[in-house]
XYZ file of C-alpha atoms in Angstrom:
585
model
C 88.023 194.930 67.709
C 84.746 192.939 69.075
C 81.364 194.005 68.255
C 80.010 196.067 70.740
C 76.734 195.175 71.966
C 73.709 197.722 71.831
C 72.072 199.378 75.236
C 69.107 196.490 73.761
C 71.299 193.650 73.434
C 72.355 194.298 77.231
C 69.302 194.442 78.714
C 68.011 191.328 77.207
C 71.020 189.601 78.202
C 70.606 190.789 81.929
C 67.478 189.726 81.895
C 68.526 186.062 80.623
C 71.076 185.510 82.918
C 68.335 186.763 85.603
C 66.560 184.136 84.733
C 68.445 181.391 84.126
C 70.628 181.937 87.593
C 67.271 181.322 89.011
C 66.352 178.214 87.463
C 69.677 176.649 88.670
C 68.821 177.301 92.328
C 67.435 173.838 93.154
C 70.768 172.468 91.684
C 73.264 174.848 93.732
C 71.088 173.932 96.767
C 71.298 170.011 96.520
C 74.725 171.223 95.863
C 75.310 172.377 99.096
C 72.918 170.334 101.004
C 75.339 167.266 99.483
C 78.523 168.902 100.608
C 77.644 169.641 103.960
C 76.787 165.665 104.351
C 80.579 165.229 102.308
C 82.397 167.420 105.320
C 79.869 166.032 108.117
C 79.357 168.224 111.574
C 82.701 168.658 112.986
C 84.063 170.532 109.594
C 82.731 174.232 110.000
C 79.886 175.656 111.822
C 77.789 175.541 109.014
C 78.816 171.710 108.143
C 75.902 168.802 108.589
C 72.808 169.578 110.894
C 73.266 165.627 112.287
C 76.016 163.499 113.036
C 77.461 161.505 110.023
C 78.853 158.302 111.267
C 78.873 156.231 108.483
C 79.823 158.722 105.710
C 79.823 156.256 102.557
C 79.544 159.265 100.384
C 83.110 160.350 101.840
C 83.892 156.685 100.478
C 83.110 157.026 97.069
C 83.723 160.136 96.052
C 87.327 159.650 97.626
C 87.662 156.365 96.014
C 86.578 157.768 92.579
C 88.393 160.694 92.809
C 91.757 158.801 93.379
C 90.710 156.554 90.357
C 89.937 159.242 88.045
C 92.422 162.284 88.724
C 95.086 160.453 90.932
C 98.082 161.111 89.176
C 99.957 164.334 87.687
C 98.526 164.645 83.675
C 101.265 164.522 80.957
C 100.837 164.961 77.700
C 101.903 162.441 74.700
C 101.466 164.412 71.420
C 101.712 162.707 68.140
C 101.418 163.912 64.482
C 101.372 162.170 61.449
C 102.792 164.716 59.778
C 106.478 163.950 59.393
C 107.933 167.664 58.592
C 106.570 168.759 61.670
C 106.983 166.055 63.991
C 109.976 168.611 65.252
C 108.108 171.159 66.548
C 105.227 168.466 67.931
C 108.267 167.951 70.304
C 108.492 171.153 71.391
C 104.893 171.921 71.708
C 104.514 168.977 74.197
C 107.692 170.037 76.000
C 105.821 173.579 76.423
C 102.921 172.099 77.114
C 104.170 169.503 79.673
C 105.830 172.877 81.628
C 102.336 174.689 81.407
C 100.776 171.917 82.984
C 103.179 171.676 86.145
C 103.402 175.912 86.287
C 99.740 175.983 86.599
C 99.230 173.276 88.844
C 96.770 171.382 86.554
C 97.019 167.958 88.881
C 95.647 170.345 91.929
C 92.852 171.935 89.250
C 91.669 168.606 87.542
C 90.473 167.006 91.109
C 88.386 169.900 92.240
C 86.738 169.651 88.716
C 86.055 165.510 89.118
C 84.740 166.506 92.334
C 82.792 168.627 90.912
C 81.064 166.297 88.313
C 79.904 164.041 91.429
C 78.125 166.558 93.074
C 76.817 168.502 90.061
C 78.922 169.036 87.028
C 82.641 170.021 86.965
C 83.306 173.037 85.260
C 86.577 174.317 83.782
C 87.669 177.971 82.648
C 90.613 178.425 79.929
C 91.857 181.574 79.097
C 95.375 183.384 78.735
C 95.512 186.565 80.808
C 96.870 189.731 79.506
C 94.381 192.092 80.863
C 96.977 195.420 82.386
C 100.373 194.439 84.013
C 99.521 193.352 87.192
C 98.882 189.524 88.365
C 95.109 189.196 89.022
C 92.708 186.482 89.640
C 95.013 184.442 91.955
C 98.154 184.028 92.459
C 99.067 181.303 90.304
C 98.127 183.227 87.709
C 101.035 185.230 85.745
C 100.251 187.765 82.715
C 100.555 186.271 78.971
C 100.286 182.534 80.470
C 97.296 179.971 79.880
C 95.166 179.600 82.777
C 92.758 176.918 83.655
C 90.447 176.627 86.271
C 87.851 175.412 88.029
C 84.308 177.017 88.805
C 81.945 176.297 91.011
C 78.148 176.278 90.353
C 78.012 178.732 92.758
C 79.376 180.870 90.710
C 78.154 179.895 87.421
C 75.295 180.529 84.767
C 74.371 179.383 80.761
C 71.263 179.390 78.670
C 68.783 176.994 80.619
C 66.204 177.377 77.642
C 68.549 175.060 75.644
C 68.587 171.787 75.245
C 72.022 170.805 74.489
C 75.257 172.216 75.494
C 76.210 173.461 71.483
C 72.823 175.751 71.799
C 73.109 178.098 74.634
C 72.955 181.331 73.283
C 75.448 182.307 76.142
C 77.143 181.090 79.270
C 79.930 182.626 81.801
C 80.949 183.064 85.636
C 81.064 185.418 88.114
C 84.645 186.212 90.261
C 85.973 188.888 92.389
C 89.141 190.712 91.747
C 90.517 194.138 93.938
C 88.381 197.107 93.059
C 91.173 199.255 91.879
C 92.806 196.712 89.629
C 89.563 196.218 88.203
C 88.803 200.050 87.054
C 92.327 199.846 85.228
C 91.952 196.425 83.833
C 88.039 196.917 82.263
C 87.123 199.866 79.917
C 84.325 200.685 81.895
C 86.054 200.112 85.439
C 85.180 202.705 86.857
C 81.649 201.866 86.906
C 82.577 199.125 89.009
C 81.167 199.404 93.058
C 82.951 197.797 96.092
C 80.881 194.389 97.217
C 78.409 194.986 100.390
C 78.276 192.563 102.975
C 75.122 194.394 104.734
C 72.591 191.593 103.598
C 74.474 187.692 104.264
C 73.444 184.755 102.086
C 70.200 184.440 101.206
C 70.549 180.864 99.942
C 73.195 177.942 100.725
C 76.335 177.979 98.720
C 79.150 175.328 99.246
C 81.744 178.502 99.686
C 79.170 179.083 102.558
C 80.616 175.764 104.308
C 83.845 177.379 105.648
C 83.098 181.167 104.719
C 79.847 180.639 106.853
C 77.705 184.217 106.606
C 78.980 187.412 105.182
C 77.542 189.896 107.189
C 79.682 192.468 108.232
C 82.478 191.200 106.246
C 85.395 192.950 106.061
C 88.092 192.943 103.277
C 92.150 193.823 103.496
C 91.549 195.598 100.222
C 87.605 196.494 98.258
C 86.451 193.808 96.654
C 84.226 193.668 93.294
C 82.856 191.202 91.533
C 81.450 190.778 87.724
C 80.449 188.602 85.418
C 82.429 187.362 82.059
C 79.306 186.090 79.615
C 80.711 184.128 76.443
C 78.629 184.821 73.611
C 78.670 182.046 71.427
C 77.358 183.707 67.869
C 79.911 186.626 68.008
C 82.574 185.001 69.796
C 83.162 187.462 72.357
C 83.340 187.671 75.846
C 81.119 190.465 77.946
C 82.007 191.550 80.700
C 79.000 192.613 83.159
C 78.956 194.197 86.756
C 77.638 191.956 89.478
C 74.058 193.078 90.868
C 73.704 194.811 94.224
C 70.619 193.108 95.091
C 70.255 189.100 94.748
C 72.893 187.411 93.592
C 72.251 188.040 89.488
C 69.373 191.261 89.067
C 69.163 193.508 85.873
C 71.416 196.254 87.214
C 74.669 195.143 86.446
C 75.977 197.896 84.023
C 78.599 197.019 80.735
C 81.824 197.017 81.799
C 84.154 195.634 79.227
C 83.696 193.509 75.626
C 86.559 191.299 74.482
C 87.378 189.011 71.518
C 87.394 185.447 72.461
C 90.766 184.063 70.254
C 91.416 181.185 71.989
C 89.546 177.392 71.528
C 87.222 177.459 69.026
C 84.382 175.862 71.268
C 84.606 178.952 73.840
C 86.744 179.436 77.575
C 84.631 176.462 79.289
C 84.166 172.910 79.236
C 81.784 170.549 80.684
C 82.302 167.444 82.901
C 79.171 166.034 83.227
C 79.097 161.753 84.250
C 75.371 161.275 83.948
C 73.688 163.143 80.955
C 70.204 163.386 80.461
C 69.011 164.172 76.714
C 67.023 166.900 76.229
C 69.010 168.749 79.596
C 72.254 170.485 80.279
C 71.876 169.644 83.762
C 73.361 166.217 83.954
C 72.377 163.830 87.218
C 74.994 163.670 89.258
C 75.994 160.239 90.886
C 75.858 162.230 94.295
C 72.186 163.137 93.929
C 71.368 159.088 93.306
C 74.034 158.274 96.252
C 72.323 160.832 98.683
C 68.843 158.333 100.079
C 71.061 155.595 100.793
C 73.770 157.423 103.127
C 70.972 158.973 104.621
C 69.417 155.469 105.460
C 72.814 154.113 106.576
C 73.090 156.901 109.282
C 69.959 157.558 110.114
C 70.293 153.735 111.570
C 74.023 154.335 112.636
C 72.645 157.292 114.689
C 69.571 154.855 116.014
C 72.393 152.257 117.423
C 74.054 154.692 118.878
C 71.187 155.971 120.962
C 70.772 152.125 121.951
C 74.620 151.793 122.363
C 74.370 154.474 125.029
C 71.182 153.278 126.973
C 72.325 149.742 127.769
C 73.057 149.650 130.844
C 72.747 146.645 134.112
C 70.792 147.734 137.404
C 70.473 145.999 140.644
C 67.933 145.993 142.726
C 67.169 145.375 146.159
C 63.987 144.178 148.028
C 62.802 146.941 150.402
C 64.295 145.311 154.187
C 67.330 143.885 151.981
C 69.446 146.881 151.962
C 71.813 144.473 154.204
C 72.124 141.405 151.148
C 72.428 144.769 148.908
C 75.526 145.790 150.770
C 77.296 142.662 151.033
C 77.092 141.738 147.220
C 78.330 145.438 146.562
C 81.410 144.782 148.651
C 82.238 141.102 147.352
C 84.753 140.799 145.156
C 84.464 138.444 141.658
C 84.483 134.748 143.006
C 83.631 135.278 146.340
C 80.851 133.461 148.322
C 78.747 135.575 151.081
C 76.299 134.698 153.223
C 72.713 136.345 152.224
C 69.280 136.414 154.041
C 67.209 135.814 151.170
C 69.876 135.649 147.253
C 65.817 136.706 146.101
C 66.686 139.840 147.611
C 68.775 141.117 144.778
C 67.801 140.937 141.345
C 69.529 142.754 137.999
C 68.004 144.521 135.155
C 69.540 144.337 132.219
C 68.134 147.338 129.644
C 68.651 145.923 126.088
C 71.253 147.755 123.667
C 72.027 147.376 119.815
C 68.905 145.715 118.191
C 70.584 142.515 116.569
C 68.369 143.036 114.002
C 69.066 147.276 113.430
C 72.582 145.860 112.898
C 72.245 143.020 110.520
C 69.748 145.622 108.316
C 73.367 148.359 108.549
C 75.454 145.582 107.457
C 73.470 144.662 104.492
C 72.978 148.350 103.773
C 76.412 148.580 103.409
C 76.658 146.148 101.327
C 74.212 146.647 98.799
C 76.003 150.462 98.673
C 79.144 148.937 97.648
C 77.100 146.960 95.020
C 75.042 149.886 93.662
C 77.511 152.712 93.790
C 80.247 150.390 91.539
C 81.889 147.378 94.048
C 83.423 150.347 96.383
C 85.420 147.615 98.258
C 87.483 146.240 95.404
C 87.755 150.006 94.076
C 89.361 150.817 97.089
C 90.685 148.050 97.849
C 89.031 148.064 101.193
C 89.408 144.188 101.852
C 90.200 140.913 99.614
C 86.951 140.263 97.428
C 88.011 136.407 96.722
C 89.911 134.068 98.587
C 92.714 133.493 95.931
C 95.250 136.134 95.169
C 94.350 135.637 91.390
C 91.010 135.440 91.721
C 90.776 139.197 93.818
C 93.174 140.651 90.702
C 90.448 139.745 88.319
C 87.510 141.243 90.424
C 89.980 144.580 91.011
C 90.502 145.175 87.372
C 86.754 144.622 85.795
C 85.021 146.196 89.675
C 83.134 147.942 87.550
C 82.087 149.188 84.345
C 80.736 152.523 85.732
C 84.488 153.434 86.462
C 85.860 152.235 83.356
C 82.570 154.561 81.615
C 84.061 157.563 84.167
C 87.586 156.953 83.582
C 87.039 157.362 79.630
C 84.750 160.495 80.093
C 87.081 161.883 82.288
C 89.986 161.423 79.956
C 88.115 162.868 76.827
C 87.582 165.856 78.818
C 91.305 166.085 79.844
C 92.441 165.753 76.335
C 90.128 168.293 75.599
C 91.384 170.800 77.633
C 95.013 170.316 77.038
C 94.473 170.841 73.972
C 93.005 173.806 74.490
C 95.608 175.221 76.684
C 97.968 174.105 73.829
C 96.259 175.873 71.790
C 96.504 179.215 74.041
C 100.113 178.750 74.118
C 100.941 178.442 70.488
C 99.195 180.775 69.205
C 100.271 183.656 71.920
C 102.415 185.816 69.782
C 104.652 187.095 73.113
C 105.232 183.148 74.240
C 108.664 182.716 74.405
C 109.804 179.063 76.498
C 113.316 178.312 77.665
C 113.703 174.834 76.652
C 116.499 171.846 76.807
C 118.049 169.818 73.885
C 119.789 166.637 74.373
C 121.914 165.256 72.336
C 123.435 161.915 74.496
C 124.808 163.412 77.419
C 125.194 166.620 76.171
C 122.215 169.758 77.175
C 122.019 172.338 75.015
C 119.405 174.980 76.120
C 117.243 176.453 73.423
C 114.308 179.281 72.712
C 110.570 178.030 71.670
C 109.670 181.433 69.760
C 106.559 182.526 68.090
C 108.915 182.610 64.829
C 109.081 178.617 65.382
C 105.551 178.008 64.756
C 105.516 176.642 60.950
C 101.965 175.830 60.561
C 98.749 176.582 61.511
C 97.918 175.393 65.132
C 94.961 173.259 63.544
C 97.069 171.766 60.790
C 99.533 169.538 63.420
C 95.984 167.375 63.148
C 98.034 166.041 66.546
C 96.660 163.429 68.999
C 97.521 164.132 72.573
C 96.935 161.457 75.482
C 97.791 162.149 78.934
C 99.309 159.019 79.827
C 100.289 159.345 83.250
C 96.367 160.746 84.182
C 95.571 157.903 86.440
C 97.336 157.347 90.083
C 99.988 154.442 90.674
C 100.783 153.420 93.652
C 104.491 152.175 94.294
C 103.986 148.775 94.324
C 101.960 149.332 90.401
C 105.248 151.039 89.482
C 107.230 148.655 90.954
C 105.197 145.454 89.090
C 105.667 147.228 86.122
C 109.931 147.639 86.694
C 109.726 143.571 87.578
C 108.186 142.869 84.334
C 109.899 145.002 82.249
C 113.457 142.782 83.567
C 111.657 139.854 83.359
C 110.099 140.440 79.333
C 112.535 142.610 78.209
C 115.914 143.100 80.229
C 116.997 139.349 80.685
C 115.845 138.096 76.663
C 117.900 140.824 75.036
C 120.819 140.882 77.740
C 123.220 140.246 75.151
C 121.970 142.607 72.421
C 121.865 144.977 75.117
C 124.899 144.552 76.140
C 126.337 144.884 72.443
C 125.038 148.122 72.817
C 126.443 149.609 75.743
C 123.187 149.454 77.888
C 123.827 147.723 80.897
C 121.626 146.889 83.915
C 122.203 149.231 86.826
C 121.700 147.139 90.214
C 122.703 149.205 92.614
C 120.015 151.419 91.244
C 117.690 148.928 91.009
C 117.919 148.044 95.034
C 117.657 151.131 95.787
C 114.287 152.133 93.882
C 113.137 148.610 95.367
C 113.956 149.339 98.660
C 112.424 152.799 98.325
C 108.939 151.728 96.239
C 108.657 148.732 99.428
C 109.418 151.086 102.327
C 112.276 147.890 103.414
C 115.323 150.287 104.641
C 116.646 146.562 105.291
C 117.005 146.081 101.471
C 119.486 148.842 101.033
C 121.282 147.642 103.709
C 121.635 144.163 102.573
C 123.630 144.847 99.469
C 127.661 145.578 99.593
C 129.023 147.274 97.008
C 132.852 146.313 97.158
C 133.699 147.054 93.360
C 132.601 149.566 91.000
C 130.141 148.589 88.142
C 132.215 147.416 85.453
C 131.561 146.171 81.805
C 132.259 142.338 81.180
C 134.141 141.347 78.166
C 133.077 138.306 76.652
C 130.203 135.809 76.467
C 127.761 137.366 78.574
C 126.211 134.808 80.612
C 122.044 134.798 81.286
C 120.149 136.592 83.955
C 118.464 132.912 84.978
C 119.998 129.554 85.178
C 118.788 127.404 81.319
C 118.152 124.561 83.739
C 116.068 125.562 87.028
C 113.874 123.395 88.714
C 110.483 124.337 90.748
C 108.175 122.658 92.940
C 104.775 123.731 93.325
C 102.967 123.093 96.992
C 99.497 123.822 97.502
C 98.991 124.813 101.011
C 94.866 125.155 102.253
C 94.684 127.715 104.646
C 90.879 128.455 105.898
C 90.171 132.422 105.066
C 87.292 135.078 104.757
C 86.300 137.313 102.340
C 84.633 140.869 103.281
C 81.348 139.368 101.899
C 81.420 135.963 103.475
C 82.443 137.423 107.111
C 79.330 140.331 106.835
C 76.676 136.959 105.855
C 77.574 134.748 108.534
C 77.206 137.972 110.737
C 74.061 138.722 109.838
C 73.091 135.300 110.092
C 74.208 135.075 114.117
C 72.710 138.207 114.700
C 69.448 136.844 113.046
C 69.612 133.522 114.825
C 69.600 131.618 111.964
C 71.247 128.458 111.848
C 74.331 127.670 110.016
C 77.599 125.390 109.476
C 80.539 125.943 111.884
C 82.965 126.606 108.961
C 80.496 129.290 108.129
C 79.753 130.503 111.434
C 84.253 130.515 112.000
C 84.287 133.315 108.911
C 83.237 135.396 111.470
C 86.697 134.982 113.413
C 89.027 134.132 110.411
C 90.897 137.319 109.065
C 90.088 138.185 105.463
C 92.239 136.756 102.800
């Protein structure tokens, strides 16, 4: 049974959380502020005040996000223990299903999100509070949950300095009124939420929720707070104040043992830390001047864009030399009184100059914010196939810094949702044996857990955390042939494994989007093994001649310079000038 806390111990915390809530309003407001420049005006009603043209912060984040959380997370585990090496098996098996019942790949994005526009939070827990499903949909009773809050929703001890000394931290979430007051001791202390007031500040839920006046629910809503404390390991559960958004009137509702993860329910991702603060700086906050400079110009061009315009005008007592060049067609020659008659006014448009200060804007965003066009592989950064590999795979060091904090903080929560799931007493997993072609379905019981969850001392990498794209699978399928397949052909052979290459065209014509390829190849005669010498995959003698072909090209860089440089009048080379026109790569 948890320790109870005293009538004291409440009020004090209340009056923590008061005051901590408050001191993260500046943060939940450039929250917001940067979110409603991330959707731009035509998202909601509450989107961005201004028109956002040139959205390089949609850019990044997009481009990072797809770097960092691209592909489904699967767990490797490994132990060094030998003995138990068995049941390492079967805990990644279990683990590997939790992952894909939860939807963890949908989960881990909104949290890397998060991190770029403040910090990404995460919430583990296993729910087995009354018999019902609550708290979503996704989640079911006795299963590991993890998800993602929002600093809208969020609170911890801003009078520490580092994350292991807050004295306690938590997040608020609604739930139906009446499954609350079964699910909580105290539930039926619990009040239906009021929607009489609005917002009184700018949340990000605010962007497609817009105000909640006059709300109305299918069924009453309540909302309260779950506060880990740290010290006594348990988990308080605290009514949601009727008046701003955290007050001293929430009443006790429920306390609750925390027995999961030793380091508490939430975990941190934070890209930019600063010592002595929680609060890290996110890499939205230092992206934020520069978009605003890029389209504050974008929307100054456009203004000029729209007042260029031609005017002709006409002598007063030349209406008649007026008419007759308005009827002419292009080419013809008329006969005028006086050509001085008519005269054009040409009202200037884009400011050469505005333009060439955009371009370079742009460009020294890519540079800052990590070389965003060979991240995304926006356009060829060299003019040599080989040459734009190299600059793809060392872009940047800032992603290769994000991609390993990003990973430390996946591991860390798989583990703790591994954790949650082998130490659950009611677990019990279906799982599938194989033994050659023969599937043998089996039971993953709470009696099968032979050690002590701490004791497997196991190191889990999710290996498949990062996107690839086909053509990354399919490089990796050529090489695999090409190092491993056609060398050992013969001792593969002497073992049965043979080369499927029907197969093989298929998933090529599939990874390459060619329909033609599977199209190509007849398949007269079954797949049959060959008796006898088996002959190599290449020719021993081949011959190859190399021919170096010049062919003038651009790069992304090259093409913005000599840009700049026409629209600046400076003079330059006619190669230079021709990047201009060439096509990049």
């Amino acid at each position: 049974m948890p320790k109870t806390p005293t009538k004291d111990e409440i009020t004090r915390l209340q009056r923590a959380i008061n005051w901590s809530y408050r001191q993260l309003k500046p943060f939940r407001e450039n929250d917001a502020a940067a979110m409603k420049e991330y959707v731009g005006s035509h998202y909601s009603e509450n989107g961005a005040d201004k028109k956002v043209p040139f959205s390089l912060m949609e850019l990044a984040i997009s481009t990072y996000t797809q770097r960092l959380s691209g592909g489904k997370p699967r767990a490797l585990f490994t132990s060094p223990h030998r003995q138990l090496q068995a049941q390492t098996a079967k805990l990644q098996r279990g683990t590997n299903h939790l992952l894909e019942e939860i939807d963890f790949h949908l989960t881990l994005p909104e949290i890397v999100q998060g991190a770029f526009f403040s910090m990404g939070i995460v919430k583990m827990g296993l729910d087995v509070r009354g018999k019902m499903e609550w708290n979503g949909f996704l989640h079911d009773v006795t299963q590991p949950f993890a998800d993602s809050v929002t600093l809208d929703n969020w609170v911890h001890d801003m009078g520490a300095t580092r994350w292991d000394k807050v004295q306690f931290c938590g997040d608020q979430y609604s739930l139906d009124l009446e499954d609350a007051k079964e699910i909580f001791q105290h539930g039926d202390k619990l009040k239906p939420l009021l929607y009489e007031r609005g917002d009184q500040e700018n949340k990000a839920s605010s962007l497609s929720q817009g105000h909640t006046f006059n709300r109305e629910d299918f069924r009453e809503q309540t909302a309260v707070w779950d506060i880990w404390d740290p010290r006594e390991n348990r988990i308080i559960v605290l009514a949601a104040g009727e008046g701003e958004e955290v007050d001293t009137t929430g009443e006790y509702i429920d306390c609750i043992d925390w027995n999961g993860p030793e380091r508490g329910p939430y975990r941190l991702l934070r890209f930019n830390p600063i010592r002595g603060n929680i609060m890290p700086v996110p890499p939205v906050g230092l992206w934020r001047d520069l978009h605003d400079l890029a389209n504050n110009v974008m929307r100054k061009l456009d203004r000029q864009a729209r007042r260029q315009k031609t005017v002709y005008g006409v002598r007063p007592g030349g209406e008649p030399d007026g008419n007759t060049t308005m009827t002419a067609n292009d080419g013809d020659m008329v006969k005028l009184i006086d050509p001085k008659n008519v005269s054009n006014l040409n009202f200037p448009g884009v400011d050469p100059q505005m333009l060439a200060f955009l371009i370079q804007l742009k460009n020294m965003a890519s540079w800052l914010w990590g070389n965003l066009d060979a991240l995304g592989g926006l356009s060829p950064q060299a003019e040599t196939l080989g040459q734009d590999k190299l600059l793809t795979v060392s872009a940047s060091q800032r992603l290769v810094r994000m991609q390993n904090i990003t990973l430390d903080f996946t591991v860390d929560v798989i583990r703790g949702l591994s954790e949650l799931l082998y130490t659950d007493p009611f677990m019990v997993l279906p799982q599938t044996k194989r033994y050659n072609n023969i599937s043998v379905p089996v039971l993953w019981t709470p009696e099968d857990r032979e050690a002590d969850f701490m004791q497997y001392n196991m190191n889990v990498e999710p290996y498949s955390l990062q996107y690839r794209s086909p053509s990354e699978r399919l490089e990796t399928i050529r090489q695999t042939m090409i190092q491993i397949a056609a060398p050992f052909a013969q001792q593969m052979m002497a073992q049965g494994i043979d080369v499927d290459f029907e197969k093989l065209f298929t998933i090529i014509g599939d990874y390459t989007g060619l329909d033609e390829m599977k199209e190509l190849m007849i398949y007269s005669n079954p797949r049959q093994v060959q008796e006898g010498p088996v002959r190599a995959m290449q020719s021993p003698v081949t011959n190859r001649i190399n021919t170096r072909i010049n062919r003038p090209g651009a790069t992304s860089q090259g093409k913005d310079e000599a840009m700049i440089n026409n629209l600046m009048g400076f003079g330059q080379q006619p190669a230079q000038a021709a990047q201009v026109s060439r096509p990049t790569g």
